[in-house]
């Protein structure tokens, strides 16, 4: 594959990952408390901690699904690919929240790496063949997503889009 096609493909994938993970935040900013039912419905597990916490909502997952599907269609990758990438990314986000709760971290607290890697790694691994990715490319995309997230989050906090600078 020539370098321009590779850059275009990787940029499109990063855009989709960004949309998938920023759509829930945008939905919260625009909608406030409306439709903010937690995915875990308040379920507490054997350790006395919530399954995921209040910040993981059906509204956020739906916003991610809709906006990522639309972005994927605009980028020429199709609605279905965007929907799958979104759901896999949200699954990674839920998995990281589950791990953070088991570690005793409260919802919304920082866990560098745990907060960024699963939501990029899981969709890229599952959709690897469909996206035409090799493992080295997945590594680079996850690393770049991590770096972008670490640098962009404080900016979003400064303009009051994020609740925390991480």
PDB file of C-alpha atoms in Angstrom:
ATOM      1  CA  UNK A   1       0.000   0.000   0.000  1.00  0.00           C
ATOM      2  CA  UNK A   2       1.397   3.402  -0.897  1.00  0.00           C
ATOM      3  CA  UNK A   3       2.133   5.775   1.985  1.00  0.00           C
ATOM      4  CA  UNK A   4      -0.680   8.260   1.224  1.00  0.00           C
ATOM      5  CA  UNK A   5      -3.322   5.514   1.293  1.00  0.00           C
ATOM      6  CA  UNK A   6      -1.882   4.205   4.553  1.00  0.00           C
ATOM      7  CA  UNK A   7      -1.958   7.657   6.164  1.00  0.00           C
ATOM      8  CA  UNK A   8      -5.520   8.263   4.947  1.00  0.00           C
ATOM      9  CA  UNK A   9      -6.700   4.898   6.285  1.00  0.00           C
ATOM     10  CA  UNK A  10      -4.996   5.347   9.663  1.00  0.00           C
ATOM     11  CA  UNK A  11      -6.290   8.919   9.978  1.00  0.00           C
ATOM     12  CA  UNK A  12      -9.834   7.696   9.255  1.00  0.00           C
ATOM     13  CA  UNK A  13      -9.507   5.014  11.923  1.00  0.00           C
ATOM     14  CA  UNK A  14      -8.233   7.548  14.475  1.00  0.00           C
ATOM     15  CA  UNK A  15     -11.136   9.861  13.614  1.00  0.00           C
ATOM     16  CA  UNK A  16     -13.611   7.028  14.204  1.00  0.00           C
ATOM     17  CA  UNK A  17     -11.991   6.134  17.536  1.00  0.00           C
ATOM     18  CA  UNK A  18     -12.118   9.791  18.506  1.00  0.00           C
ATOM     19  CA  UNK A  19     -15.772  10.144  17.545  1.00  0.00           C
ATOM     20  CA  UNK A  20     -16.697   6.906  19.322  1.00  0.00           C
ATOM     21  CA  UNK A  21     -15.107   8.086  22.551  1.00  0.00           C
ATOM     22  CA  UNK A  22     -16.066  11.759  22.445  1.00  0.00           C
ATOM     23  CA  UNK A  23     -19.730  11.335  21.453  1.00  0.00           C
ATOM     24  CA  UNK A  24     -20.766  10.276  24.994  1.00  0.00           C
ATOM     25  CA  UNK A  25     -19.072  13.383  26.418  1.00  0.00           C
ATOM     26  CA  UNK A  26     -20.769  15.611  23.857  1.00  0.00           C
ATOM     27  CA  UNK A  27     -24.133  13.993  24.622  1.00  0.00           C
ATOM     28  CA  UNK A  28     -23.635  14.719  28.342  1.00  0.00           C
ATOM     29  CA  UNK A  29     -22.716  18.352  27.640  1.00  0.00           C
ATOM     30  CA  UNK A  30     -25.719  18.861  25.356  1.00  0.00           C
ATOM     31  CA  UNK A  31     -28.280  16.878  27.335  1.00  0.00           C
ATOM     32  CA  UNK A  32     -27.193  17.333  30.949  1.00  0.00           C
ATOM     33  CA  UNK A  33     -28.878  14.777  33.202  1.00  0.00           C
ATOM     34  CA  UNK A  34     -31.549  13.825  30.657  1.00  0.00           C
ATOM     35  CA  UNK A  35     -31.500  10.181  29.555  1.00  0.00           C
ATOM     36  CA  UNK A  36     -28.479   9.502  31.786  1.00  0.00           C
ATOM     37  CA  UNK A  37     -29.505   6.066  33.033  1.00  0.00           C
ATOM     38  CA  UNK A  38     -26.375   4.143  34.016  1.00  0.00           C
ATOM     39  CA  UNK A  39     -25.694   0.979  32.027  1.00  0.00           C
ATOM     40  CA  UNK A  40     -25.278  -0.989  35.265  1.00  0.00           C
ATOM     41  CA  UNK A  41     -28.634   0.323  36.580  1.00  0.00           C
ATOM     42  CA  UNK A  42     -26.928   0.868  39.960  1.00  0.00           C
ATOM     43  CA  UNK A  43     -25.887  -2.777  40.352  1.00  0.00           C
ATOM     44  CA  UNK A  44     -23.400  -3.389  43.163  1.00  0.00           C
ATOM     45  CA  UNK A  45     -21.233  -6.527  43.050  1.00  0.00           C
ATOM     46  CA  UNK A  46     -19.817  -8.855  45.737  1.00  0.00           C
ATOM     47  CA  UNK A  47     -17.075  -6.354  46.576  1.00  0.00           C
ATOM     48  CA  UNK A  48     -19.603  -3.641  47.444  1.00  0.00           C
ATOM     49  CA  UNK A  49     -18.657  -1.581  44.397  1.00  0.00           C
ATOM     50  CA  UNK A  50     -20.699  -0.638  41.355  1.00  0.00           C
ATOM     51  CA  UNK A  51     -20.381  -2.740  38.214  1.00  0.00           C
ATOM     52  CA  UNK A  52     -19.414   0.288  36.066  1.00  0.00           C
ATOM     53  CA  UNK A  53     -20.547   3.493  37.805  1.00  0.00           C
ATOM     54  CA  UNK A  54     -22.771   6.457  37.008  1.00  0.00           C
ATOM     55  CA  UNK A  55     -20.624   7.815  34.156  1.00  0.00           C
ATOM     56  CA  UNK A  56     -21.338   4.883  31.802  1.00  0.00           C
ATOM     57  CA  UNK A  57     -24.798   5.539  30.395  1.00  0.00           C
ATOM     58  CA  UNK A  58     -27.113   4.178  27.742  1.00  0.00           C
ATOM     59  CA  UNK A  59     -27.228   7.730  26.341  1.00  0.00           C
ATOM     60  CA  UNK A  60     -23.445   7.688  25.882  1.00  0.00           C
ATOM     61  CA  UNK A  61     -23.429   4.328  24.132  1.00  0.00           C
ATOM     62  CA  UNK A  62     -26.284   5.386  21.844  1.00  0.00           C
ATOM     63  CA  UNK A  63     -24.555   8.698  21.033  1.00  0.00           C
ATOM     64  CA  UNK A  64     -21.347   6.827  20.212  1.00  0.00           C
ATOM     65  CA  UNK A  65     -23.214   4.352  18.017  1.00  0.00           C
ATOM     66  CA  UNK A  66     -25.064   7.045  16.059  1.00  0.00           C
ATOM     67  CA  UNK A  67     -22.209   9.512  15.563  1.00  0.00           C
ATOM     68  CA  UNK A  68     -19.551   6.900  14.811  1.00  0.00           C
ATOM     69  CA  UNK A  69     -21.813   5.226  12.253  1.00  0.00           C
ATOM     70  CA  UNK A  70     -22.456   8.561  10.539  1.00  0.00           C
ATOM     71  CA  UNK A  71     -18.751   9.488  10.590  1.00  0.00           C
ATOM     72  CA  UNK A  72     -17.851   6.090   9.164  1.00  0.00           C
ATOM     73  CA  UNK A  73     -20.350   6.535   6.340  1.00  0.00           C
ATOM     74  CA  UNK A  74     -18.947  10.006   5.572  1.00  0.00           C
ATOM     75  CA  UNK A  75     -15.414   8.569   5.507  1.00  0.00           C
ATOM     76  CA  UNK A  76     -16.558   5.902   3.039  1.00  0.00           C
ATOM     77  CA  UNK A  77     -16.230   2.985   5.451  1.00  0.00           C
ATOM     78  CA  UNK A  78     -19.950   2.271   5.817  1.00  0.00           C
ATOM     79  CA  UNK A  79     -22.491   2.523   8.604  1.00  0.00           C
ATOM     80  CA  UNK A  80     -22.063  -1.061   9.782  1.00  0.00           C
ATOM     81  CA  UNK A  81     -18.301  -0.793  10.263  1.00  0.00           C
ATOM     82  CA  UNK A  82     -18.799   2.411  12.255  1.00  0.00           C
ATOM     83  CA  UNK A  83     -21.474   0.785  14.383  1.00  0.00           C
ATOM     84  CA  UNK A  84     -19.277  -2.211  15.141  1.00  0.00           C
ATOM     85  CA  UNK A  85     -16.247  -0.058  15.911  1.00  0.00           C
ATOM     86  CA  UNK A  86     -18.371   2.074  18.236  1.00  0.00           C
ATOM     87  CA  UNK A  87     -19.831  -0.872  20.135  1.00  0.00           C
ATOM     88  CA  UNK A  88     -16.423  -2.526  20.480  1.00  0.00           C
ATOM     89  CA  UNK A  89     -14.889   0.723  21.684  1.00  0.00           C
ATOM     90  CA  UNK A  90     -17.686   1.222  24.206  1.00  0.00           C
ATOM     91  CA  UNK A  91     -17.178  -2.398  25.285  1.00  0.00           C
ATOM     92  CA  UNK A  92     -13.525  -1.578  25.923  1.00  0.00           C
ATOM     93  CA  UNK A  93     -14.564   1.503  27.881  1.00  0.00           C
ATOM     94  CA  UNK A  94     -16.961  -0.577  29.993  1.00  0.00           C
ATOM     95  CA  UNK A  95     -14.238  -3.186  30.569  1.00  0.00           C
ATOM     96  CA  UNK A  96     -11.851  -0.496  31.795  1.00  0.00           C
ATOM     97  CA  UNK A  97     -14.542   0.885  34.129  1.00  0.00           C
ATOM     98  CA  UNK A  98     -15.153  -2.609  35.487  1.00  0.00           C
ATOM     99  CA  UNK A  99     -11.420  -3.053  36.189  1.00  0.00           C
ATOM    100  CA  UNK A 100     -11.186   0.390  37.798  1.00  0.00           C
ATOM    101  CA  UNK A 101     -14.112  -0.374  40.125  1.00  0.00           C
ATOM    102  CA  UNK A 102     -12.492  -3.666  41.168  1.00  0.00           C
ATOM    103  CA  UNK A 103      -9.273  -1.718  41.876  1.00  0.00           C
ATOM    104  CA  UNK A 104     -11.267   0.556  44.180  1.00  0.00           C
ATOM    105  CA  UNK A 105     -11.090   3.620  41.923  1.00  0.00           C
ATOM    106  CA  UNK A 106     -14.203   5.766  41.905  1.00  0.00           C
ATOM    107  CA  UNK A 107     -16.075   6.571  38.717  1.00  0.00           C
ATOM    108  CA  UNK A 108     -14.344   9.397  36.859  1.00  0.00           C
ATOM    109  CA  UNK A 109     -10.956   8.903  38.549  1.00  0.00           C
ATOM    110  CA  UNK A 110      -7.742   8.683  36.528  1.00  0.00           C
ATOM    111  CA  UNK A 111      -6.137   5.369  35.583  1.00  0.00           C
ATOM    112  CA  UNK A 112      -3.649   6.188  32.831  1.00  0.00           C
ATOM    113  CA  UNK A 113      -3.493   3.399  30.270  1.00  0.00           C
ATOM    114  CA  UNK A 114      -6.552   1.592  31.589  1.00  0.00           C
ATOM    115  CA  UNK A 115      -8.650   4.591  30.538  1.00  0.00           C
ATOM    116  CA  UNK A 116      -7.308   4.772  26.974  1.00  0.00           C
ATOM    117  CA  UNK A 117      -5.967   1.447  25.726  1.00  0.00           C
ATOM    118  CA  UNK A 118      -8.984  -0.945  25.804  1.00  0.00           C
ATOM    119  CA  UNK A 119     -11.290   1.448  23.939  1.00  0.00           C
ATOM    120  CA  UNK A 120      -8.812   1.581  21.039  1.00  0.00           C
ATOM    121  CA  UNK A 121      -7.198  -1.860  21.209  1.00  0.00           C
ATOM    122  CA  UNK A 122     -10.344  -4.013  21.320  1.00  0.00           C
ATOM    123  CA  UNK A 123     -12.020  -2.602  18.178  1.00  0.00           C
ATOM    124  CA  UNK A 124      -8.755  -2.616  16.226  1.00  0.00           C
ATOM    125  CA  UNK A 125      -7.984  -6.229  17.117  1.00  0.00           C
ATOM    126  CA  UNK A 126     -11.505  -7.466  16.363  1.00  0.00           C
ATOM    127  CA  UNK A 127     -11.793  -5.473  13.111  1.00  0.00           C
ATOM    128  CA  UNK A 128      -8.140  -5.991  12.123  1.00  0.00           C
ATOM    129  CA  UNK A 129      -8.776  -7.872   8.887  1.00  0.00           C
ATOM    130  CA  UNK A 130     -11.719  -5.740   7.811  1.00  0.00           C
ATOM    131  CA  UNK A 131      -9.683  -2.568   8.392  1.00  0.00           C
ATOM    132  CA  UNK A 132      -6.626  -4.067   6.684  1.00  0.00           C
ATOM    133  CA  UNK A 133      -4.393  -3.617   9.731  1.00  0.00           C
ATOM    134  CA  UNK A 134      -1.317  -5.549  10.762  1.00  0.00           C
ATOM    135  CA  UNK A 135      -0.284  -5.844  14.411  1.00  0.00           C
ATOM    136  CA  UNK A 136       2.441  -3.222  14.114  1.00  0.00           C
ATOM    137  CA  UNK A 137      -0.074  -0.742  12.723  1.00  0.00           C
ATOM    138  CA  UNK A 138      -2.467  -1.564  15.575  1.00  0.00           C
ATOM    139  CA  UNK A 139       0.329  -0.875  18.067  1.00  0.00           C
ATOM    140  CA  UNK A 140       1.057   2.502  16.475  1.00  0.00           C
ATOM    141  CA  UNK A 141      -2.618   3.477  16.269  1.00  0.00           C
ATOM    142  CA  UNK A 142      -3.257   2.570  19.918  1.00  0.00           C
ATOM    143  CA  UNK A 143      -0.113   4.467  20.977  1.00  0.00           C
ATOM    144  CA  UNK A 144      -1.153   7.504  18.937  1.00  0.00           C
ATOM    145  CA  UNK A 145      -4.710   7.360  20.310  1.00  0.00           C
ATOM    146  CA  UNK A 146      -3.263   7.207  23.834  1.00  0.00           C
ATOM    147  CA  UNK A 147      -0.990  10.205  23.225  1.00  0.00           C
ATOM    148  CA  UNK A 148      -3.773  12.245  21.617  1.00  0.00           C
ATOM    149  CA  UNK A 149      -6.152  11.433  24.472  1.00  0.00           C
ATOM    150  CA  UNK A 150      -3.584  12.448  27.098  1.00  0.00           C
ATOM    151  CA  UNK A 151      -2.977  15.800  25.380  1.00  0.00           C
ATOM    152  CA  UNK A 152      -6.541  16.600  24.292  1.00  0.00           C
ATOM    153  CA  UNK A 153      -8.314  15.776  27.574  1.00  0.00           C
ATOM    154  CA  UNK A 154      -6.834  18.736  29.527  1.00  0.00           C
ATOM    155  CA  UNK A 155      -7.849  21.065  26.694  1.00  0.00           C
ATOM    156  CA  UNK A 156     -11.415  19.755  26.786  1.00  0.00           C
ATOM    157  CA  UNK A 157     -11.409  20.228  30.556  1.00  0.00           C
ATOM    158  CA  UNK A 158     -10.171  23.820  30.174  1.00  0.00           C
ATOM    159  CA  UNK A 159     -13.131  24.654  27.930  1.00  0.00           C
ATOM    160  CA  UNK A 160     -15.511  22.819  30.306  1.00  0.00           C
ATOM    161  CA  UNK A 161     -16.396  19.924  28.047  1.00  0.00           C
ATOM    162  CA  UNK A 162     -14.750  17.274  30.243  1.00  0.00           C
ATOM    163  CA  UNK A 163     -15.391  16.988  33.988  1.00  0.00           C
ATOM    164  CA  UNK A 164     -11.745  16.158  34.746  1.00  0.00           C
ATOM    165  CA  UNK A 165      -8.462  17.019  33.006  1.00  0.00           C
ATOM    166  CA  UNK A 166      -7.738  13.352  32.247  1.00  0.00           C
TER     167      UNK A 166
END
